[in-house]
Short mmCIF file of C-alpha atoms in Angstrom, two decimals:
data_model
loop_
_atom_site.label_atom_id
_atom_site.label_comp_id
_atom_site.label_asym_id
_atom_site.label_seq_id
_atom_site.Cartn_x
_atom_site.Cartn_y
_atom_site.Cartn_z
CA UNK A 1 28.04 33.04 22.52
CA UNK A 2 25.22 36.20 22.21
CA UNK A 3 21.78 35.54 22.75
CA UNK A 4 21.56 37.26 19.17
CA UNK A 5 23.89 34.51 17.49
CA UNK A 6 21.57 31.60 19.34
CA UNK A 7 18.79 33.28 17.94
CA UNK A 8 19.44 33.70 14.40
CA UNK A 9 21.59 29.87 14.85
CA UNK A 10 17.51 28.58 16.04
CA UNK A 11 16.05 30.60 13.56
CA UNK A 12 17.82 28.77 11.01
CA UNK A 13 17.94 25.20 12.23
CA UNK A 14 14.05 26.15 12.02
CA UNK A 15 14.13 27.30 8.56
CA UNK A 16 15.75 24.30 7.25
CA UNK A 17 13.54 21.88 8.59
CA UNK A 18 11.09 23.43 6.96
CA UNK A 19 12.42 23.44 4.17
CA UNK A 20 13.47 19.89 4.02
CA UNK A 21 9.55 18.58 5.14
CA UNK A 22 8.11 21.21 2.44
CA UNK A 23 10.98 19.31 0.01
CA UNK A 24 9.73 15.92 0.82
CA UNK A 25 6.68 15.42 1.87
CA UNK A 26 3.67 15.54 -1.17
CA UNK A 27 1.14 18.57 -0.54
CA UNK A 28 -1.99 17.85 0.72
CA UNK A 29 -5.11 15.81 -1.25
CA UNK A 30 -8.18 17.44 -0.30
CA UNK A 31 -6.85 18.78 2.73
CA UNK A 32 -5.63 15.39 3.72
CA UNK A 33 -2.03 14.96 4.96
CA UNK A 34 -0.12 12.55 3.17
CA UNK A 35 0.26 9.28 4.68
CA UNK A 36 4.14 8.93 4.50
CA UNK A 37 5.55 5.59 5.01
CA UNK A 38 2.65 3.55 2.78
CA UNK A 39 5.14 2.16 0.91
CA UNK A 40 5.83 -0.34 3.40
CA UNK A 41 2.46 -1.09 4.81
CA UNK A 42 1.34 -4.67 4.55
CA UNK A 43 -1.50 -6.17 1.94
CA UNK A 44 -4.97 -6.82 2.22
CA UNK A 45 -5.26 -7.89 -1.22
CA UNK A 46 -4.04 -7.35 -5.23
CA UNK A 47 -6.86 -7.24 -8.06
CA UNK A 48 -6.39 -6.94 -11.79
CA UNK A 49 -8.49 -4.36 -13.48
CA UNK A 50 -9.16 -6.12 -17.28
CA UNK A 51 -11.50 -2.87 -17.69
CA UNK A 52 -8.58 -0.36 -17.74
CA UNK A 53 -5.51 -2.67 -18.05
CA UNK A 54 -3.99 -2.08 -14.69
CA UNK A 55 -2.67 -3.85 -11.71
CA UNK A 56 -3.49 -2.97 -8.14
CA UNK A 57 -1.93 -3.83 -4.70
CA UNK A 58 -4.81 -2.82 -1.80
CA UNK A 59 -2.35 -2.11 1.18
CA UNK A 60 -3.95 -0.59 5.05
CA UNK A 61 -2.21 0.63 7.83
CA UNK A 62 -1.74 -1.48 11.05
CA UNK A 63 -5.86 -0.52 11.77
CA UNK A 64 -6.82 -1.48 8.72
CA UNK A 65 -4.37 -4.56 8.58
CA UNK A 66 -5.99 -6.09 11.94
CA UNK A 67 -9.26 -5.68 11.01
CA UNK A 68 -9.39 -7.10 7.45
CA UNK A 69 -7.12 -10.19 9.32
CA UNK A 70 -10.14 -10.34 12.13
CA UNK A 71 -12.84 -9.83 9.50
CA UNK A 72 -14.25 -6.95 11.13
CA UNK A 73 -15.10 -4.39 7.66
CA UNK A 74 -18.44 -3.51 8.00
CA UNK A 75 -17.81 -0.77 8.62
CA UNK A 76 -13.93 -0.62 8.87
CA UNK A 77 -13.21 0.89 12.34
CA UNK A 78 -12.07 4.59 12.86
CA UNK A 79 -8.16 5.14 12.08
CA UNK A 80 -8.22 3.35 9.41
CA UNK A 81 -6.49 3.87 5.91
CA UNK A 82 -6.55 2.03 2.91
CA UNK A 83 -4.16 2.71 0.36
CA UNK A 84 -5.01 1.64 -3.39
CA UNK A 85 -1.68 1.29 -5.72
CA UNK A 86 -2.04 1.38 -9.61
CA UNK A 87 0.08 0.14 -12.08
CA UNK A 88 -0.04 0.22 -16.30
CA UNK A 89 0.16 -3.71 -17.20
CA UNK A 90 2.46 -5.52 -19.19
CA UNK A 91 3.73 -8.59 -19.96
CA UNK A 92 6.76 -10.26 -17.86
CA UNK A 93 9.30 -10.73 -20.60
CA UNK A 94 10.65 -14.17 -19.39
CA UNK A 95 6.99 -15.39 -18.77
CA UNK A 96 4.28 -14.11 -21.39
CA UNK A 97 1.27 -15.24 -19.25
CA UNK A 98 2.36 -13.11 -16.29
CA UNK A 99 0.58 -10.09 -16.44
CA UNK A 100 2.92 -7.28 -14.57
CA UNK A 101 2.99 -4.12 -13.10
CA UNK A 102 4.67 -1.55 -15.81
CA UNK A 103 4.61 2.23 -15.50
CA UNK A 104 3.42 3.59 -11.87
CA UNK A 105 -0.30 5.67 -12.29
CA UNK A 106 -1.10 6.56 -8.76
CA UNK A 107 -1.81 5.80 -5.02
CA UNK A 108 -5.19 6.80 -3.39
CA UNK A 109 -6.61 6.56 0.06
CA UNK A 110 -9.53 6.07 2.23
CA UNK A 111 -8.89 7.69 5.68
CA UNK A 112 -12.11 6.47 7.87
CA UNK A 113 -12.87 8.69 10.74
CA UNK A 114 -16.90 8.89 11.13
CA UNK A 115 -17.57 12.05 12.52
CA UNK A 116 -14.57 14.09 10.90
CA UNK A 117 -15.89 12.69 7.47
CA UNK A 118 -19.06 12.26 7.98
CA UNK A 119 -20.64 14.51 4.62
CA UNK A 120 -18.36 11.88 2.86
CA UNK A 121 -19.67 8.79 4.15
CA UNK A 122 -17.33 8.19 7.05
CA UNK A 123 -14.33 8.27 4.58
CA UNK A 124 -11.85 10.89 3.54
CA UNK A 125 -11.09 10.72 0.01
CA UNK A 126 -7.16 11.33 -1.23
CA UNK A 127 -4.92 10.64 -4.24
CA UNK A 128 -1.30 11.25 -5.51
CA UNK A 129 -0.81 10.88 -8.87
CA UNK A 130 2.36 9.24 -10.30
CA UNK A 131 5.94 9.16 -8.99
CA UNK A 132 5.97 12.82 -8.15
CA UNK A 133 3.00 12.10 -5.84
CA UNK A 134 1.56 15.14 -7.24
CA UNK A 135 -1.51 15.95 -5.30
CA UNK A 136 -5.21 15.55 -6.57
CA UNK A 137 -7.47 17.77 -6.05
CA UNK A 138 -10.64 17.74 -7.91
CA UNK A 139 -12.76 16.92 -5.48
CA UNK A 140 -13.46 13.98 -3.29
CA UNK A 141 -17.14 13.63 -5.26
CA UNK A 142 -15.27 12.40 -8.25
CA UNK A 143 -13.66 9.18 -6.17
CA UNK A 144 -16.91 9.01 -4.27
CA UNK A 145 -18.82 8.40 -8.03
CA UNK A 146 -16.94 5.41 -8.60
CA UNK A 147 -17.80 3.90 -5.06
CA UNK A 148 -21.29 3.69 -5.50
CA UNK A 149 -21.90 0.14 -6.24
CA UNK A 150 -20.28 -0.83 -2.63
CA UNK A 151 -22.08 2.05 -0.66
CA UNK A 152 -23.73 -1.25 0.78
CA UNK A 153 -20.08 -2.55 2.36
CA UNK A 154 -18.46 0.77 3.54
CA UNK A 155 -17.98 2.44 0.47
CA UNK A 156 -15.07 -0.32 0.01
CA UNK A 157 -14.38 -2.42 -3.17
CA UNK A 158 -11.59 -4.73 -1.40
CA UNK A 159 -12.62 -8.24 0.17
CA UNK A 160 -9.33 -8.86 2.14
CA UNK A 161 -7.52 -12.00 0.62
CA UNK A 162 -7.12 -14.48 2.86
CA UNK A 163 -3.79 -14.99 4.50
CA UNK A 164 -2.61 -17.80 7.10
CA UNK A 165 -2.89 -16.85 10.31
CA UNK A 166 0.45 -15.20 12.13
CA UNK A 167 1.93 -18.30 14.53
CA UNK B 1 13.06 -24.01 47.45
CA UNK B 2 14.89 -27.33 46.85
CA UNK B 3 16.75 -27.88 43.64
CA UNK B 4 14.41 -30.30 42.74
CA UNK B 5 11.39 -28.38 42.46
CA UNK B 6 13.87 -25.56 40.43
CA UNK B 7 14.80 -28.18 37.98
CA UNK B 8 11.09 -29.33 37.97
CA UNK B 9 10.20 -26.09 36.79
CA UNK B 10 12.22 -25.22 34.22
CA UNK B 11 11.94 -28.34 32.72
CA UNK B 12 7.72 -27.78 32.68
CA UNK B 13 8.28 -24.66 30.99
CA UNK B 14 10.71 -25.60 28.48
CA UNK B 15 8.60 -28.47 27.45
CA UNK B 16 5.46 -26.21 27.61
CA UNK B 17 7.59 -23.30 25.00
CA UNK B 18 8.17 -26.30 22.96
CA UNK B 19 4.90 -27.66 22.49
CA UNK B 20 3.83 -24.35 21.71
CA UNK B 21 6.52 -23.83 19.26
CA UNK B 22 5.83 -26.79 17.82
CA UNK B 23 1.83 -25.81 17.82
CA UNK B 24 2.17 -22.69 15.81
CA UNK B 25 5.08 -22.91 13.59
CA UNK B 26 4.58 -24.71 10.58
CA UNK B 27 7.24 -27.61 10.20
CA UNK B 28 10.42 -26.79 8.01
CA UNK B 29 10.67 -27.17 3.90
CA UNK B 30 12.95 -27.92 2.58
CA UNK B 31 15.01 -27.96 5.82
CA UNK B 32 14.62 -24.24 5.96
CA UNK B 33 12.93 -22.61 9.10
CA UNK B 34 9.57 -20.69 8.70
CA UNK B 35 9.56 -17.05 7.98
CA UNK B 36 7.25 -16.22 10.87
CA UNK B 37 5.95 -12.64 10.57
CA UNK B 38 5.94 -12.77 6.21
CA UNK B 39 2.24 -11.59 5.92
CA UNK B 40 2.95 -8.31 7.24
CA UNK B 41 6.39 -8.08 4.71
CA UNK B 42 5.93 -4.88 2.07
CA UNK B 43 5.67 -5.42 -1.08
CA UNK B 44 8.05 -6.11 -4.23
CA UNK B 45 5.40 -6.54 -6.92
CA UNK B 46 1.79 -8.21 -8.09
CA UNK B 47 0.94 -10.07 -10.78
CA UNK B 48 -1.95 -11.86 -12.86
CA UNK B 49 -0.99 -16.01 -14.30
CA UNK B 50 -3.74 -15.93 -16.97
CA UNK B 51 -1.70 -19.17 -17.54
CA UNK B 52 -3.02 -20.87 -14.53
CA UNK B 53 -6.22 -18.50 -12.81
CA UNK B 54 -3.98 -17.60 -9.98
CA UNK B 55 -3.08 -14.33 -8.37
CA UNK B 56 0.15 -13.18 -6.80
CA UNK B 57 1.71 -10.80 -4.28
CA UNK B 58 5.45 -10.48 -4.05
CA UNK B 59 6.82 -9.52 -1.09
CA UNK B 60 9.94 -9.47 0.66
CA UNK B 61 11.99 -9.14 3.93
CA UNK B 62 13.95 -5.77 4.71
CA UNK B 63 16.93 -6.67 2.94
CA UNK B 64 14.90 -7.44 0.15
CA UNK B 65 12.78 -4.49 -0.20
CA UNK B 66 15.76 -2.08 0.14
CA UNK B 67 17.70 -3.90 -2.73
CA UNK B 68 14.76 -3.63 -5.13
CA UNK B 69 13.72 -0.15 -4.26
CA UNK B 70 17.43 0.73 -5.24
CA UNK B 71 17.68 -1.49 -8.18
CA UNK B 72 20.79 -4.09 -6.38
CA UNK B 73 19.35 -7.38 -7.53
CA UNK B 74 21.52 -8.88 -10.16
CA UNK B 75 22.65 -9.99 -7.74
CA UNK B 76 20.18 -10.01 -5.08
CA UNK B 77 22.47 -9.37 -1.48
CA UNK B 78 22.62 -12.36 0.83
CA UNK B 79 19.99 -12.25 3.29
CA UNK B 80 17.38 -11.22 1.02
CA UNK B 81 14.15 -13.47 1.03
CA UNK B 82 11.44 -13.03 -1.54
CA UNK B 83 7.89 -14.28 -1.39
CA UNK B 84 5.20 -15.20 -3.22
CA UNK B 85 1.84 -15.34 -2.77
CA UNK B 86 -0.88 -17.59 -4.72
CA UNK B 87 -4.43 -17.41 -4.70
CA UNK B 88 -6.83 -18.53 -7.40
CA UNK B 89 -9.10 -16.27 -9.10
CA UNK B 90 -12.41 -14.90 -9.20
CA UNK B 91 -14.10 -12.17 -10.21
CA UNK B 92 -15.62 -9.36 -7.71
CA UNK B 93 -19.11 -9.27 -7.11
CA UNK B 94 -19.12 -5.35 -7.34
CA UNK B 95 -17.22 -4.84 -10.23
CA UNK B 96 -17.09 -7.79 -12.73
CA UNK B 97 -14.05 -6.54 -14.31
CA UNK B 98 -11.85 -6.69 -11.27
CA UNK B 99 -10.11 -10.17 -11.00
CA UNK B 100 -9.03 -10.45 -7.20
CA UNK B 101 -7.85 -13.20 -4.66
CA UNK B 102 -10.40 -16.04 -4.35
CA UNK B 103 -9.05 -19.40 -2.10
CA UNK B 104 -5.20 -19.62 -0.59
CA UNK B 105 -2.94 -21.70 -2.56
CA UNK B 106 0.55 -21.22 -1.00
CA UNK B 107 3.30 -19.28 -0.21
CA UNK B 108 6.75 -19.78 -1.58
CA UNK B 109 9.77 -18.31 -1.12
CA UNK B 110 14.02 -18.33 -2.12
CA UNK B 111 16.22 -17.44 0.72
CA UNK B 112 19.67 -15.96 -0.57
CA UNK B 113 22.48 -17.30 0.75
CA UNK B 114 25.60 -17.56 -1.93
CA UNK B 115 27.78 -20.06 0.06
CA UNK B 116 25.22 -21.91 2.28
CA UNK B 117 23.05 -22.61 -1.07
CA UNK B 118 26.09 -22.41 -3.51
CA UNK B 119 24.62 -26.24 -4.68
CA UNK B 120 21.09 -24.50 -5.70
CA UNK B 121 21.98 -21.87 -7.31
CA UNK B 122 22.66 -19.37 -4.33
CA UNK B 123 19.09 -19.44 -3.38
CA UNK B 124 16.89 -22.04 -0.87
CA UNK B 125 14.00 -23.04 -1.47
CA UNK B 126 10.94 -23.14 -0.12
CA UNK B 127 6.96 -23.61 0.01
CA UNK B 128 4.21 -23.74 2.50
CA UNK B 129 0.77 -25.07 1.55
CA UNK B 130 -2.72 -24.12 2.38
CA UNK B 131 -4.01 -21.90 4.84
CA UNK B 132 -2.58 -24.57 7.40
CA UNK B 133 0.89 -24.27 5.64
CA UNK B 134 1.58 -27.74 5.11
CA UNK B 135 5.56 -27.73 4.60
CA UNK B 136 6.11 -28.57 0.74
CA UNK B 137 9.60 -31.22 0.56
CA UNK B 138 9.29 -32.88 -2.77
CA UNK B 139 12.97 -31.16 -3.42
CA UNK B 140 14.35 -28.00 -4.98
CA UNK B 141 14.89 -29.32 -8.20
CA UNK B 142 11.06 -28.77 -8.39
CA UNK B 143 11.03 -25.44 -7.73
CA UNK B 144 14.48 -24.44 -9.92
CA UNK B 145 12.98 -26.24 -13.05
CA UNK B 146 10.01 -23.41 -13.52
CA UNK B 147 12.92 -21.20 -12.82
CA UNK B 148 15.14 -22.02 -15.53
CA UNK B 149 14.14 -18.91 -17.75
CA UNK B 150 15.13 -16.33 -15.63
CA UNK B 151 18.80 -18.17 -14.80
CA UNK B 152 20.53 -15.05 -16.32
CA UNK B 153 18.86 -12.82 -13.65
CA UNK B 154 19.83 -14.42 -10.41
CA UNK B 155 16.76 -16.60 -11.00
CA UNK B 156 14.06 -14.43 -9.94
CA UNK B 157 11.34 -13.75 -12.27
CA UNK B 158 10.16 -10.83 -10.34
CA UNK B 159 10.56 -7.03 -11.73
CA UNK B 160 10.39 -4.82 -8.56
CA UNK B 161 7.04 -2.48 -9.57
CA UNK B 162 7.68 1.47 -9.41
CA UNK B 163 7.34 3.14 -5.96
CA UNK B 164 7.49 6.80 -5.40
CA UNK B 165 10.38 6.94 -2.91
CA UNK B 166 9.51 7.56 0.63
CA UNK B 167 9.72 11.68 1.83
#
């Protein structure tokens, strides 16, 4: 084989990666990669916002998993990432008092790394909006509003729920 | 080294494994083992029981998670094992509108097996207690009584939530 025909073969093995991770993976949110795999992290807690009518499922990455299971949150220790999951509510159809997750909204993140973030408070501030995972990007200022009443805990609305302990 | 002291060995450390075994792993229910490792399972679903105050993550083991997130549970495949969750209620300090996990209840869960359950319904049944997961054996028939609406859906009251599917 010519050095010319390996060339254009690695030229376009290198193309169509490229294309396949451009495919796939969600842009960035406020020049913050996306965080694939959350969809399988484990859960710090679940909450039920009767404000807005949505469900929520507070999942962290294996750093943010072992310290909300060791109590150590304040502050939450560099590397890790919270992940915030919002669903429209409804009513489970074979059990009216169950209140439900119905249509998907969005999934946004706190990414704690002190000195990288630190004109943010420590955090960096992401969100993909709906099933798409369409990328937000109004600025982190606007999730940052909301945090206020918990600047006093790490910027962090979440009290892990208490699980049993691994044997 | 004689025999004797080989034979005194191993039979220290297999006691010692199974005093720690039996330290750490919560007794069966049910006659089903424990399903060590289920805090750190991903998650099917939430939910709010405005019926009883409680709270609840659904989760589920790897063959459970990949039938929901591709719609195969009417049936759900043998092997799958759901779990739930329970925690009371309370409402968060920082934002009074937020209803979120307050004390442990217990965790509960059905463990597909067509023929080895075919007398309960395909499913086993199952329920630790309290943070110290006392095993719950007051019987099946317990737990497939609630269950009795959802008989035309394999049981499970569960509706996998929306995820964006993984890049």
């Amino acid at each position: 084989m010519s050095i010319v025909k390996l060339i254009l073969i690695g030229v376009s093995l290198g193309v169509s990666s490229m294309v396949a991770a451009s495919d796939n993976v969600p842009e960035d949110s406020h020049e913050i990669h996306y965080p694939s795999g959350w969809q399988n992290w484990s859960t710090l807690a679940v909450s039920h916002r009767i404000d807005n009518n949505t469900l929520r499922l507070i999942l962290g990455n294996d750093v943010a998993v072992k310290a909300a299971r060791s109590g150590n949150t304040n502050p939450w220790p560099d590397g890790a990432i919270l992940g915030k999951v919002v669903w429209k509510e409804t009513n489970l159809k074979n059990w009216n008092a169950a209140i439900v997750p119905d249509g998907f909204v969005h999934a946004e993140f706190m990414f704690k790394d002190s000195r990288k973030y630190s004109n943010t408070y420590g955090w960096g501030w992401a969100r993909w909006v709906g099933l798409d995972q369409k990328p937000f990007n109004k600025g982190a200022r606007i999730c940052i509003s909301c945090h206020i009443p918990v600047k006093g805990r790490d910027w962090v609305f979440t009290d892990p729920a208490g699980f049993p302990e691994l044997p």
